[in-house]
Short mmCIF file of C-alpha atoms in Angstrom, two decimals:
data_model
loop_
_atom_site.label_atom_id
_atom_site.label_comp_id
_atom_site.label_asym_id
_atom_site.label_seq_id
_atom_site.Cartn_x
_atom_site.Cartn_y
_atom_site.Cartn_z
CA UNK A 1 190.46 57.23 189.37
CA UNK A 2 190.30 53.64 188.11
CA UNK A 3 188.83 52.67 184.77
CA UNK A 4 185.60 50.67 184.77
CA UNK A 5 184.93 47.42 182.93
CA UNK A 6 182.25 47.12 180.29
CA UNK A 7 179.71 45.90 182.83
CA UNK A 8 180.07 49.05 184.96
CA UNK A 9 180.53 51.82 182.39
CA UNK A 10 176.85 52.73 182.77
CA UNK A 11 177.37 53.65 186.41
CA UNK A 12 180.44 55.74 185.54
CA UNK A 13 178.64 57.61 182.76
CA UNK A 14 175.76 58.37 185.11
CA UNK A 15 177.98 59.28 188.09
CA UNK A 16 181.53 60.49 187.48
CA UNK A 17 182.37 60.55 191.18
CA UNK A 18 181.86 56.79 191.57
CA UNK A 19 185.19 56.22 189.81
CA UNK A 20 187.13 57.65 192.73
CA UNK A 21 185.49 55.43 195.37
CA UNK A 22 186.55 51.97 196.57
CA UNK A 23 184.33 49.05 195.67
CA UNK A 24 182.77 46.54 198.03
CA UNK A 25 184.04 42.98 197.80
CA UNK A 26 181.68 40.32 199.15
CA UNK A 27 181.43 36.55 198.56
CA UNK A 28 179.21 35.53 195.67
CA UNK A 29 175.71 34.73 196.90
CA UNK A 30 173.76 31.64 195.87
CA UNK A 31 171.65 33.80 193.58
CA UNK A 32 174.72 35.21 191.86
CA UNK A 33 176.14 31.71 191.49
CA UNK A 34 172.80 30.63 190.02
CA UNK A 35 173.00 33.39 187.43
CA UNK A 36 176.54 32.35 186.52
CA UNK A 37 175.44 28.72 186.15
CA UNK A 38 172.56 29.67 183.85
CA UNK A 39 174.91 31.72 181.68
CA UNK A 40 177.32 28.78 181.49
CA UNK A 41 174.54 26.35 180.61
CA UNK A 42 173.35 28.55 177.74
CA UNK A 43 176.94 29.00 176.54
CA UNK A 44 177.53 25.24 176.37
CA UNK A 45 174.12 24.71 174.75
CA UNK A 46 175.13 27.08 171.97
CA UNK A 47 178.57 25.54 171.47
CA UNK A 48 177.93 21.82 171.92
CA UNK A 49 174.22 21.27 172.39
CA UNK A 50 171.83 20.64 175.23
CA UNK A 51 173.03 17.14 176.01
CA UNK A 52 176.57 18.39 176.63
CA UNK A 53 175.31 21.32 178.72
CA UNK A 54 173.19 19.00 180.85
CA UNK A 55 176.04 16.58 181.51
CA UNK A 56 178.94 18.95 182.14
CA UNK A 57 178.02 22.55 182.91
CA UNK A 58 176.16 22.65 186.26
CA UNK A 59 176.69 20.82 189.55
CA UNK A 60 173.70 22.31 191.39
CA UNK A 61 170.78 19.93 190.81
CA UNK A 62 168.04 22.54 191.32
CA UNK A 63 169.60 24.99 188.87
CA UNK A 64 170.25 22.19 186.39
CA UNK A 65 166.58 21.15 186.48
CA UNK A 66 165.58 24.77 185.92
CA UNK A 67 167.91 25.05 182.92
CA UNK A 68 166.60 21.78 181.47
CA UNK A 69 163.09 23.27 181.56
CA UNK A 70 164.04 26.34 179.52
CA UNK A 71 162.61 26.70 176.02
CA UNK A 72 165.89 27.23 174.17
CA UNK A 73 164.09 28.33 171.01
CA UNK A 74 162.91 31.38 172.95
CA UNK A 75 165.97 31.95 175.11
CA UNK A 76 168.85 31.50 172.63
CA UNK A 77 168.50 33.82 169.62
CA UNK A 78 168.59 32.47 166.07
CA UNK A 79 171.56 33.66 164.05
CA UNK A 80 174.06 33.53 166.87
CA UNK A 81 177.66 33.38 165.69
CA UNK A 82 179.64 33.56 168.93
CA UNK A 83 179.23 33.45 172.71
CA UNK A 84 181.25 35.07 175.48
CA UNK A 85 182.96 37.31 172.94
CA UNK A 86 185.30 39.83 174.56
CA UNK A 87 186.34 43.25 173.26
CA UNK A 88 188.51 46.12 174.45
CA UNK A 89 188.13 49.85 173.72
CA UNK A 90 191.17 52.12 173.78
CA UNK A 91 190.50 55.26 175.80
CA UNK A 92 193.18 57.32 174.03
CA UNK A 93 192.61 56.35 170.39
CA UNK A 94 188.96 55.28 170.40
CA UNK A 95 189.89 52.07 168.57
CA UNK A 96 188.38 48.75 169.57
CA UNK A 97 189.73 45.22 169.20
CA UNK A 98 188.45 41.69 169.64
CA UNK A 99 190.15 39.82 172.47
CA UNK A 100 188.68 36.37 171.87
CA UNK A 101 185.94 34.08 173.15
CA UNK A 102 185.57 32.17 176.40
CA UNK A 103 188.21 34.17 178.27
CA UNK A 104 186.40 33.91 181.63
CA UNK A 105 187.15 37.63 182.15
CA UNK A 106 190.91 36.99 182.08
CA UNK A 107 191.58 40.02 179.89
CA UNK A 108 195.06 40.55 178.44
CA UNK A 109 194.89 44.33 178.07
CA UNK A 110 196.60 47.56 179.08
CA UNK A 111 194.38 48.40 182.07
CA UNK A 112 195.57 51.99 182.07
CA UNK A 113 194.45 52.61 178.51
CA UNK A 114 191.78 50.02 177.68
CA UNK A 115 188.34 49.05 178.94
CA UNK A 116 187.26 45.42 178.39
CA UNK A 117 183.81 43.91 178.09
CA UNK A 118 182.22 40.59 177.21
CA UNK A 119 179.07 39.97 175.16
CA UNK A 120 176.94 36.96 176.07
CA UNK A 121 176.10 36.30 172.42
CA UNK A 122 176.62 38.07 169.09
CA UNK A 123 175.40 37.30 165.60
CA UNK A 124 173.10 38.40 162.78
CA UNK A 125 169.32 38.26 163.01
CA UNK A 126 167.56 35.41 161.21
CA UNK A 127 163.91 36.14 160.51
CA UNK A 128 161.83 38.90 162.04
CA UNK A 129 160.19 41.81 160.25
CA UNK A 130 162.65 44.64 159.57
CA UNK A 131 165.61 43.02 161.30
CA UNK A 132 166.70 40.30 158.86
CA UNK A 133 170.50 40.16 158.64
CA UNK A 134 171.05 42.94 161.19
CA UNK A 135 174.01 42.32 163.53
CA UNK A 136 173.12 41.98 167.20
CA UNK A 137 174.58 41.85 170.69
CA UNK A 138 172.42 40.07 173.29
CA UNK A 139 172.80 40.07 177.05
CA UNK A 140 171.17 37.51 179.35
CA UNK A 141 169.57 38.82 182.55
CA UNK A 142 168.68 36.10 185.05
CA UNK A 143 169.40 37.21 188.63
CA UNK A 144 167.43 39.33 191.11
CA UNK A 145 169.84 42.25 190.74
CA UNK A 146 169.06 42.27 187.02
CA UNK A 147 165.65 43.67 187.91
CA UNK A 148 167.45 47.00 188.21
CA UNK A 149 169.21 46.63 184.86
CA UNK A 150 168.15 49.36 182.42
CA UNK A 151 166.58 48.70 179.04
CA UNK A 152 169.04 48.50 176.09
CA UNK A 153 168.51 52.14 175.11
CA UNK A 154 169.73 53.19 178.56
CA UNK A 155 172.21 50.37 179.21
CA UNK A 156 175.81 51.53 179.32
CA UNK A 157 176.97 47.91 179.21
CA UNK A 158 175.09 47.06 176.01
CA UNK A 159 175.98 50.37 174.38
CA UNK A 160 179.65 49.75 175.17
CA UNK A 161 179.56 46.25 173.66
CA UNK A 162 177.61 47.52 170.66
CA UNK A 163 180.15 50.31 170.13
CA UNK A 164 183.02 47.82 170.22
CA UNK A 165 181.31 45.44 167.80
CA UNK A 166 180.51 48.28 165.39
CA UNK A 167 184.11 49.50 165.42
CA UNK A 168 185.69 46.04 165.09
CA UNK A 169 183.36 44.71 162.41
CA UNK A 170 182.57 47.90 160.54
CA UNK A 171 178.81 47.96 161.21
CA UNK A 172 176.87 51.20 160.79
CA UNK A 173 174.12 50.02 163.14
CA UNK A 174 173.53 47.16 165.57
CA UNK A 175 170.59 45.63 167.43
CA UNK A 176 171.05 45.57 171.21
CA UNK A 177 168.86 43.18 173.19
CA UNK A 178 168.34 42.19 176.83
CA UNK A 179 166.97 38.68 177.27
CA UNK A 180 165.36 38.59 180.73
CA UNK A 181 164.76 35.12 182.18
CA UNK A 182 162.54 35.00 185.27
CA UNK A 183 162.35 32.30 187.93
CA UNK A 184 159.56 30.55 186.02
CA UNK A 185 161.69 30.23 182.91
CA UNK A 186 159.83 32.88 180.92
CA UNK A 187 161.97 35.01 178.62
CA UNK A 188 161.23 38.60 177.63
CA UNK A 189 163.29 40.52 175.10
CA UNK A 190 163.88 44.29 175.16
CA UNK A 191 165.58 45.70 172.06
CA UNK A 192 166.98 48.90 170.62
CA UNK A 193 168.91 49.76 167.45
CA UNK A 194 172.09 51.78 167.96
CA UNK A 195 173.18 53.70 164.86
CA UNK A 196 176.43 55.57 164.25
CA UNK A 197 175.10 58.81 165.72
CA UNK A 198 174.06 57.07 168.95
CA UNK A 199 177.39 55.24 169.07
CA UNK A 200 179.46 58.43 168.79
CA UNK A 201 177.19 60.14 171.32
CA UNK A 202 177.76 57.35 173.83
CA UNK A 203 181.52 57.35 173.17
CA UNK A 204 181.64 61.09 173.90
CA UNK A 205 179.69 60.56 177.14
CA UNK A 206 182.06 57.79 178.18
CA UNK A 207 185.16 59.89 177.47
CA UNK A 208 183.72 62.72 179.54
CA UNK A 209 182.88 60.34 182.40
CA UNK A 210 186.46 59.10 182.56
CA UNK A 211 187.86 62.56 183.26
CA UNK A 212 188.68 63.16 186.93
CA UNK A 213 186.84 66.21 188.23
CA UNK A 214 187.56 68.31 191.29
CA UNK A 215 185.50 68.41 193.33
CA UNK A 216 184.10 64.98 192.50
CA UNK A 217 180.61 65.04 190.99
CA UNK A 218 178.09 62.53 192.35
CA UNK A 219 174.72 61.97 190.71
CA UNK A 220 171.90 59.95 192.26
CA UNK A 221 169.57 57.78 190.19
CA UNK A 222 168.57 54.21 189.29
CA UNK A 223 172.25 53.36 188.72
CA UNK A 224 172.80 53.62 192.49
CA UNK A 225 171.00 50.27 192.85
CA UNK A 226 173.82 48.46 191.03
CA UNK A 227 176.78 50.64 192.03
CA UNK A 228 179.54 48.60 193.71
CA UNK A 229 180.63 51.70 195.62
CA UNK A 230 177.20 52.43 197.11
CA UNK A 231 178.24 51.95 200.74
CA UNK A 232 181.21 54.30 200.28
CA UNK A 233 179.23 57.06 198.55
CA UNK A 234 179.47 60.34 200.49
CA UNK A 235 176.06 61.41 199.18
CA UNK A 236 174.35 58.27 200.50
CA UNK A 237 176.27 58.36 203.77
CA UNK A 238 175.51 62.05 204.19
CA UNK A 239 171.83 61.45 203.52
CA UNK A 240 171.70 58.66 206.07
CA UNK A 241 173.58 60.58 208.77
CA UNK A 242 171.66 63.83 208.29
CA UNK A 243 168.31 62.06 208.10
CA UNK A 244 168.95 60.06 211.26
CA UNK A 245 170.14 63.17 213.09
CA UNK A 246 167.04 65.07 212.02
CA UNK A 247 164.88 62.10 212.99
CA UNK A 248 166.32 62.11 216.52
CA UNK A 249 165.69 65.83 216.87
CA UNK A 250 162.22 65.48 215.38
CA UNK A 251 161.38 62.69 217.84
CA UNK A 252 161.81 65.23 220.63
CA UNK A 253 159.91 68.02 218.99
CA UNK A 254 158.59 67.72 215.44
CA UNK A 255 157.28 70.97 214.13
CA UNK A 256 155.51 70.62 210.81
CA UNK A 257 154.55 73.79 209.04
CA UNK A 258 153.26 74.61 205.55
CA UNK A 259 156.75 75.82 204.63
CA UNK A 260 158.63 72.62 205.61
CA UNK A 261 156.03 69.89 205.11
CA UNK A 262 156.99 69.09 201.52
CA UNK A 263 160.68 68.96 202.42
CA UNK A 264 160.00 66.57 205.31
CA UNK A 265 157.95 64.30 203.07
CA UNK A 266 160.79 64.14 200.53
CA UNK A 267 163.36 63.42 203.23
CA UNK A 268 161.14 60.62 204.57
CA UNK A 269 160.95 59.11 201.08
CA UNK A 270 164.71 59.41 200.51
CA UNK A 271 165.47 57.73 203.83
CA UNK A 272 162.93 54.96 203.16
CA UNK A 273 164.51 54.28 199.76
CA UNK A 274 167.98 54.17 201.30
CA UNK A 275 166.92 51.81 204.10
CA UNK A 276 165.11 49.59 201.60
CA UNK A 277 168.28 49.31 199.52
CA UNK A 278 170.39 48.38 202.56
CA UNK A 279 167.79 45.87 203.70
CA UNK A 280 167.73 44.15 200.30
CA UNK A 281 171.51 43.92 200.26
CA UNK A 282 171.68 42.61 203.80
CA UNK A 283 168.86 40.12 203.21
CA UNK A 284 170.57 38.76 200.09
CA UNK A 285 173.85 38.38 201.98
CA UNK A 286 172.28 36.85 205.09
CA UNK A 287 170.39 34.22 203.11
CA UNK A 288 173.73 32.70 202.19
CA UNK A 289 175.83 33.88 205.14
CA UNK A 290 173.64 34.17 208.30
CA UNK A 291 174.79 36.92 210.65
CA UNK A 292 174.99 36.30 214.41
CA UNK A 293 174.15 39.45 216.36
CA UNK A 294 175.84 40.41 219.68
CA UNK A 295 172.71 39.40 221.60
CA UNK A 296 172.75 35.91 220.06
CA UNK A 297 169.96 36.44 217.54
CA UNK A 298 170.63 35.23 213.99
CA UNK A 299 169.87 37.49 211.05
CA UNK A 300 169.26 34.96 208.31
CA UNK A 301 166.87 32.35 206.91
CA UNK A 302 166.15 30.59 210.25
CA UNK A 303 162.40 31.15 210.82
CA UNK A 304 162.78 30.84 214.60
CA UNK A 305 165.35 33.61 214.93
CA UNK A 306 164.92 35.70 211.78
CA UNK A 307 164.47 39.38 212.39
CA UNK A 308 164.30 42.26 209.96
CA UNK A 309 166.99 44.90 209.72
CA UNK A 310 164.78 47.40 211.49
CA UNK A 311 164.04 44.98 214.35
CA UNK A 312 167.75 44.25 214.84
CA UNK A 313 168.54 47.94 214.86
CA UNK A 314 166.00 48.42 217.65
CA UNK A 315 167.55 45.66 219.79
#
């Protein structure tokens, strides 16, 4: 079982079995690149100002124009003291250490014993009723996949970063915030205060999640939407195979009775959710990397040949 990084500890805590599965490796989509560019723009804005960010951080003209339209007073929190700050938590000792800033995820750690993570921005709150002077860790959310990101109270990533910051800097509580930036440039902030009790509770959950269990334990939930091992998950594959097999049988003779109606409805919903997830993933991939089907049709953004996943499957 491999150790997660800070960005994926939430999935591991929610589903222990995911740690024993391979992860999918696909080229970065345009939307993912856009999110990276926005992060970089905000980082340079914080360090050297908007003029520097505009002139050196983004090559994509459309994304640059979007970033130039952002209201930085709303997007970048007041009281920030560092950006792209990386930490590592030691699995064996529970100690945390600061790795440095601007590492670009090039972590110099013992991967067998440590879990790394990077905070978009850290600091101490300036202004605001009840929060003045409170340390904070903020995380920018600005891609479509971030729609599935949990609120701070349920975010394993933010809890992990908050835990590291509390241990390294000696805080007894910390404000965790998600700063969600939509395609119109609006910014919403979700926040939650993690105290020492919540920190130790999360640390215990993380330790438990890192223990290999036999048989592997898989748990379904919202975290499945962001799990990098989704396509390898035996639960999801089993659901798909069994549902399709039952659908073929049912197409020949579907017998609905009071005793099985509720079960059939639930299976229909589960299958619809699974197909919707696959379709979203395939659509996102095909927008950037159009797929040519055996019959010559193109699954992608060409309006003359675009077909949905379900249409292609019927071909």
